[in-house]
Coordinates of N, CA, C and O and ligand atoms in Angstrom, one line a residue:
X1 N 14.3 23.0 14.9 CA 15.6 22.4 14.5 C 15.4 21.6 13.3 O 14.4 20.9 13.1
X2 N 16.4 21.6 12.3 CA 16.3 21.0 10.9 C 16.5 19.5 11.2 O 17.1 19.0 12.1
X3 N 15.9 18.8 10.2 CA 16.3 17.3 10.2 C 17.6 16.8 10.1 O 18.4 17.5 9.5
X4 N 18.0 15.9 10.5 CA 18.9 15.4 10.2 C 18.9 14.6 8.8 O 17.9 13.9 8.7
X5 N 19.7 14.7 7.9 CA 19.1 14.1 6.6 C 20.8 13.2 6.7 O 21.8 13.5 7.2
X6 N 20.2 12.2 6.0 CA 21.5 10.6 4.9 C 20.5 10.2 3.9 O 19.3 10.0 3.9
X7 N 21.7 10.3 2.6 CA 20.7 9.6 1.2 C 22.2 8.6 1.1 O 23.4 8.6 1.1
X8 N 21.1 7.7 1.2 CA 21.2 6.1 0.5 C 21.4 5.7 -0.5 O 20.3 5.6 -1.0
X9 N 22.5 5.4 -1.4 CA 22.5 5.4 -2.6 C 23.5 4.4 -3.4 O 24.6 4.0 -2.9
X10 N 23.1 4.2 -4.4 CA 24.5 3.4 -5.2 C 24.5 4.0 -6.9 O 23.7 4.1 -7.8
X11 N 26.2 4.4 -6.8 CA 26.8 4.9 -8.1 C 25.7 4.4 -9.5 O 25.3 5.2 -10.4
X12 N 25.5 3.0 -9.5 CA 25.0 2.3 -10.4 C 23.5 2.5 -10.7 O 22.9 2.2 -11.7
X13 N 22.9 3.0 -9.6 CA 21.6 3.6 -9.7 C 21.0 4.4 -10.6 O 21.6 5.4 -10.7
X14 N 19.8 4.4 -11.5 CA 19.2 5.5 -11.7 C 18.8 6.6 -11.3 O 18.9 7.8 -11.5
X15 N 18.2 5.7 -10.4 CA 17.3 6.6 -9.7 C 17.7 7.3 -8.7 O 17.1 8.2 -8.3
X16 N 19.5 6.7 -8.1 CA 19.9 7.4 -7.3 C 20.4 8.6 -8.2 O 20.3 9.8 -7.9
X17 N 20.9 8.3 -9.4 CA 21.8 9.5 -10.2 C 20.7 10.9 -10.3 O 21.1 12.0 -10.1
X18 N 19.3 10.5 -10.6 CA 18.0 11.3 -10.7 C 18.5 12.4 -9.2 O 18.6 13.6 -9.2
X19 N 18.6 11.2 -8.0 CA 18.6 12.5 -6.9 C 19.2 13.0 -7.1 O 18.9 14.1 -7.4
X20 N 20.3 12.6 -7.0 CA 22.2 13.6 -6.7 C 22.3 14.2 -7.8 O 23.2 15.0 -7.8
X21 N 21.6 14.3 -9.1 CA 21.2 15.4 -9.8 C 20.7 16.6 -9.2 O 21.5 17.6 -9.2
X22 N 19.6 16.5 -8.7 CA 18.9 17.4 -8.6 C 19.4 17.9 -7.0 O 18.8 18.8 -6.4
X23 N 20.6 17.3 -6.5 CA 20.9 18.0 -5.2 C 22.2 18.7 -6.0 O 22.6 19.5 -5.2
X24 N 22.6 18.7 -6.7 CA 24.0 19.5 -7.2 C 23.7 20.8 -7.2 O 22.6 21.3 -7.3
X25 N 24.8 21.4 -6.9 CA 24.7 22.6 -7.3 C 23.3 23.6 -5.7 O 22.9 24.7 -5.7
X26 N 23.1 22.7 -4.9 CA 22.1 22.8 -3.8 C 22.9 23.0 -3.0 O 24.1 22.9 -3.2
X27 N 22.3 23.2 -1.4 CA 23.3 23.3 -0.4 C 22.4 22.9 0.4 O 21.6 23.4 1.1
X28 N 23.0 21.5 0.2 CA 21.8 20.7 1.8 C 22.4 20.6 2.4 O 23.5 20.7 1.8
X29 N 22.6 20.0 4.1 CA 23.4 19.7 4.9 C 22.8 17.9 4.9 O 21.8 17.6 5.6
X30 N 23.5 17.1 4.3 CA 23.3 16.1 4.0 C 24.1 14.6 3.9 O 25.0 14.8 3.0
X31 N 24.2 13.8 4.1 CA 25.6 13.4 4.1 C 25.0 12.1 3.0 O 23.8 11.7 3.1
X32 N 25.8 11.4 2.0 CA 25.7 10.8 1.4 C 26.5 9.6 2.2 O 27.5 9.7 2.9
X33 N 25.4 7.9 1.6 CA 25.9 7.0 2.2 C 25.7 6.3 1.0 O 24.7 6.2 0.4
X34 N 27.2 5.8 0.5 CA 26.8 4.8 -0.5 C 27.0 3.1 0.3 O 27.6 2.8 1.3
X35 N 25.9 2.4 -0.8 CA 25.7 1.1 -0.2 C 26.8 0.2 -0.8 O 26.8 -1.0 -0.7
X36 N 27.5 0.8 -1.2 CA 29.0 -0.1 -1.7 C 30.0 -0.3 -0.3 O 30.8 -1.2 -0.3
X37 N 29.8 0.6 0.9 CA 30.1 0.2 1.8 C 29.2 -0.7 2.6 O 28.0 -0.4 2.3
X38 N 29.3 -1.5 3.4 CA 28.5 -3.0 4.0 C 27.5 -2.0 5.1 O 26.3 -1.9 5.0
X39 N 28.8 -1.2 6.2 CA 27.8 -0.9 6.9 C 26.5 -0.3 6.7 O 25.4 -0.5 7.3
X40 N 27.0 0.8 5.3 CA 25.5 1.5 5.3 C 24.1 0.8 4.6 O 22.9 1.1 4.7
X41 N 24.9 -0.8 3.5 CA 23.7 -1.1 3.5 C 23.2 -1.9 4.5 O 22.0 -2.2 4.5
X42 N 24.2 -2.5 5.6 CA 23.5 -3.1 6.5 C 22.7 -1.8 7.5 O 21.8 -2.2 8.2
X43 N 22.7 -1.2 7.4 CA 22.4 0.1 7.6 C 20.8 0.4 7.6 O 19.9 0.4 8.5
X44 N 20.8 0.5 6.4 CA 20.0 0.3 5.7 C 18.5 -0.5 5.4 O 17.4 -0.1 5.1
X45 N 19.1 -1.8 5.5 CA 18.4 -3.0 5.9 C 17.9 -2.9 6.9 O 16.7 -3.1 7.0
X46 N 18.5 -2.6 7.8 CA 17.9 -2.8 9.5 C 16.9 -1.8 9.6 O 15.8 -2.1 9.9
X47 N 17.3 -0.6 9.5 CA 16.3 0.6 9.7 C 15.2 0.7 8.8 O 14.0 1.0 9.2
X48 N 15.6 0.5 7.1 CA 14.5 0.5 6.6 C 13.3 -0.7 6.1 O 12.2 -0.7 5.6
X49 N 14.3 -1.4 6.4 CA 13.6 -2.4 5.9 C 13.5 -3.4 4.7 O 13.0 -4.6 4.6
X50 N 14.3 -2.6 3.9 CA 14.8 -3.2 2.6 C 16.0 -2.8 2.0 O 16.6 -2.2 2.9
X51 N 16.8 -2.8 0.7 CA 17.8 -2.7 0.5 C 17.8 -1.5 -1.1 O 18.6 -1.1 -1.9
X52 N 16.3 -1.3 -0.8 CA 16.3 -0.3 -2.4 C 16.8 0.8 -2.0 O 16.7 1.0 -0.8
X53 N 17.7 1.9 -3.0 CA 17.8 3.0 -3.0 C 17.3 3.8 -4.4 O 16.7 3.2 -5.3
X54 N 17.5 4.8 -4.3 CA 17.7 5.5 -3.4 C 17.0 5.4 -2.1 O 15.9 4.8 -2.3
X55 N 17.3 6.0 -0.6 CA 16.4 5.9 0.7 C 17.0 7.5 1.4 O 18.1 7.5 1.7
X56 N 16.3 8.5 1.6 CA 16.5 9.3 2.5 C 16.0 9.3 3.6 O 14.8 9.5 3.9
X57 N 17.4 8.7 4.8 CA 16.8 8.8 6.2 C 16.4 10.1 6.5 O 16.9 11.2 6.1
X58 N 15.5 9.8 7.4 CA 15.2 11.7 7.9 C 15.2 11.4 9.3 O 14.6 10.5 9.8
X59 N 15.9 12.2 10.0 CA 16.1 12.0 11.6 C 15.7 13.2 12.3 O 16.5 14.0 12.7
X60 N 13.9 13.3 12.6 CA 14.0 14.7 13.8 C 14.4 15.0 15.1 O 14.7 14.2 15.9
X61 N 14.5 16.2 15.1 CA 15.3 16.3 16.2 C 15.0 15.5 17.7 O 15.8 15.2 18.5
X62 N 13.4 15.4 17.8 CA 13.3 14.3 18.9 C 13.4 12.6 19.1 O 13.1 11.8 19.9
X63 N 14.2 12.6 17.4 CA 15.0 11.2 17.0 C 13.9 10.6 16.9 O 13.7 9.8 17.8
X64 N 13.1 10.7 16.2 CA 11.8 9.9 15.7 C 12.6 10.0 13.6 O 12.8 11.0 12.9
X65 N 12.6 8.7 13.4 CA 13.5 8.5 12.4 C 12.3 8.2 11.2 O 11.3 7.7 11.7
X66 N 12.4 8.5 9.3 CA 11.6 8.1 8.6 C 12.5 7.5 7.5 O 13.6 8.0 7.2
X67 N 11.9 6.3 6.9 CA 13.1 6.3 5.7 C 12.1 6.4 4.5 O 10.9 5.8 4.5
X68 N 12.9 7.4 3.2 CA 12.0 7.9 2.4 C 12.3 6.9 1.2 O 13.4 7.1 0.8
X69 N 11.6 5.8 0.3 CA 12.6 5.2 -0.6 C 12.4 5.8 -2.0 O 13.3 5.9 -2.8
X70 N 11.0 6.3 -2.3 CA 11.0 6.8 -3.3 C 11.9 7.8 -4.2 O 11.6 8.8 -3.5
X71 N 12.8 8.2 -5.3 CA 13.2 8.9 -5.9 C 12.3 10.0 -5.9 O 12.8 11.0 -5.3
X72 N 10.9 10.2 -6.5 CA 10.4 10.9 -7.1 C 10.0 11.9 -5.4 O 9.8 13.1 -5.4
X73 N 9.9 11.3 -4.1 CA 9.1 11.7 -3.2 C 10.2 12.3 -2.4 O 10.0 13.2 -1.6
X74 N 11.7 11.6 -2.6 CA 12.7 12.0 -2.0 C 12.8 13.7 -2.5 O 12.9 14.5 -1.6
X75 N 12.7 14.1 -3.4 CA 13.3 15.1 -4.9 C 11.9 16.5 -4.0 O 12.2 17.6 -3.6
X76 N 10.4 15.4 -4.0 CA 9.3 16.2 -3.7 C 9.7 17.3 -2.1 O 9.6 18.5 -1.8
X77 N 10.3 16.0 -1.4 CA 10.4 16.6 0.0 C 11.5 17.4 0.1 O 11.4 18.2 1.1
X78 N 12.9 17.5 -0.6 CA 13.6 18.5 -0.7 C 13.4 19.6 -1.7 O 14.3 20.4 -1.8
X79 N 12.2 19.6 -2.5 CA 12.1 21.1 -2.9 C 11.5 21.9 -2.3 O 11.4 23.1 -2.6
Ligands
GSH1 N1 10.7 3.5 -7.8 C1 11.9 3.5 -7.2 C2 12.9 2.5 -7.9 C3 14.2 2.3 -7.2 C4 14.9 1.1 -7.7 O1 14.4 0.3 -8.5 N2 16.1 0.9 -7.2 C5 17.0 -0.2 -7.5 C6 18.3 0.2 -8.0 S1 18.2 1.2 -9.5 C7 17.2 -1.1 -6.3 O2 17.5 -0.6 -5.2 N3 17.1 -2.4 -6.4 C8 17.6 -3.3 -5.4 C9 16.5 -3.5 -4.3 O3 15.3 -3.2 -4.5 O4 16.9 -4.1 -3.3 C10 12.5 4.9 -7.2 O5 12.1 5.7 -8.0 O6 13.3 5.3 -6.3

């Protein structure tokens, strides 16, 4: 069973714009969370630990959860 995937992100980002670049035009089943709303960066905070984004949660299917923060590593694990 595939991951469950959320990218963490804010408009104002580079590094988020870098991902959602390279997810365009892709067909992930992914749900975007921007941190402009509270919950997701309390969200955020709580699970990962910190408040940088970009962050792709990864959720397996036995609910063993990862949060990815890197741009460059996020981009590595979905190609
Ligand atoms: N090396 C990181 C840099 C990410 C980064 O600097 N994100 C900034 C926004 S552009 C950030 O979240 N700063 C606020 C924080 O660290 O809490 C990457 O490539 O993803």
């Amino acid at each position: 069973m595939e991951p469950k995937l959320a990218l963490y992100y804010s408009k104002y980002c580079f590094f988020c714009q870098k991902v959602l670049m390279f997810l365009r035009g892709k067909d992930f089943d992914l749900e975007l969370r921007s941190t402009s709303d509270g919950t997701h960066a309390q969200a955020l905070m709580q699970g990962g630990g910190k408040t940088q984004v970009p962050c792709l949660r990864i959720e397996q299917a036995g609910g063993e959860v990862e949060w990815m923060y890197e741009s460059d590593d996020i981009i590595r694990y979905l190609s």
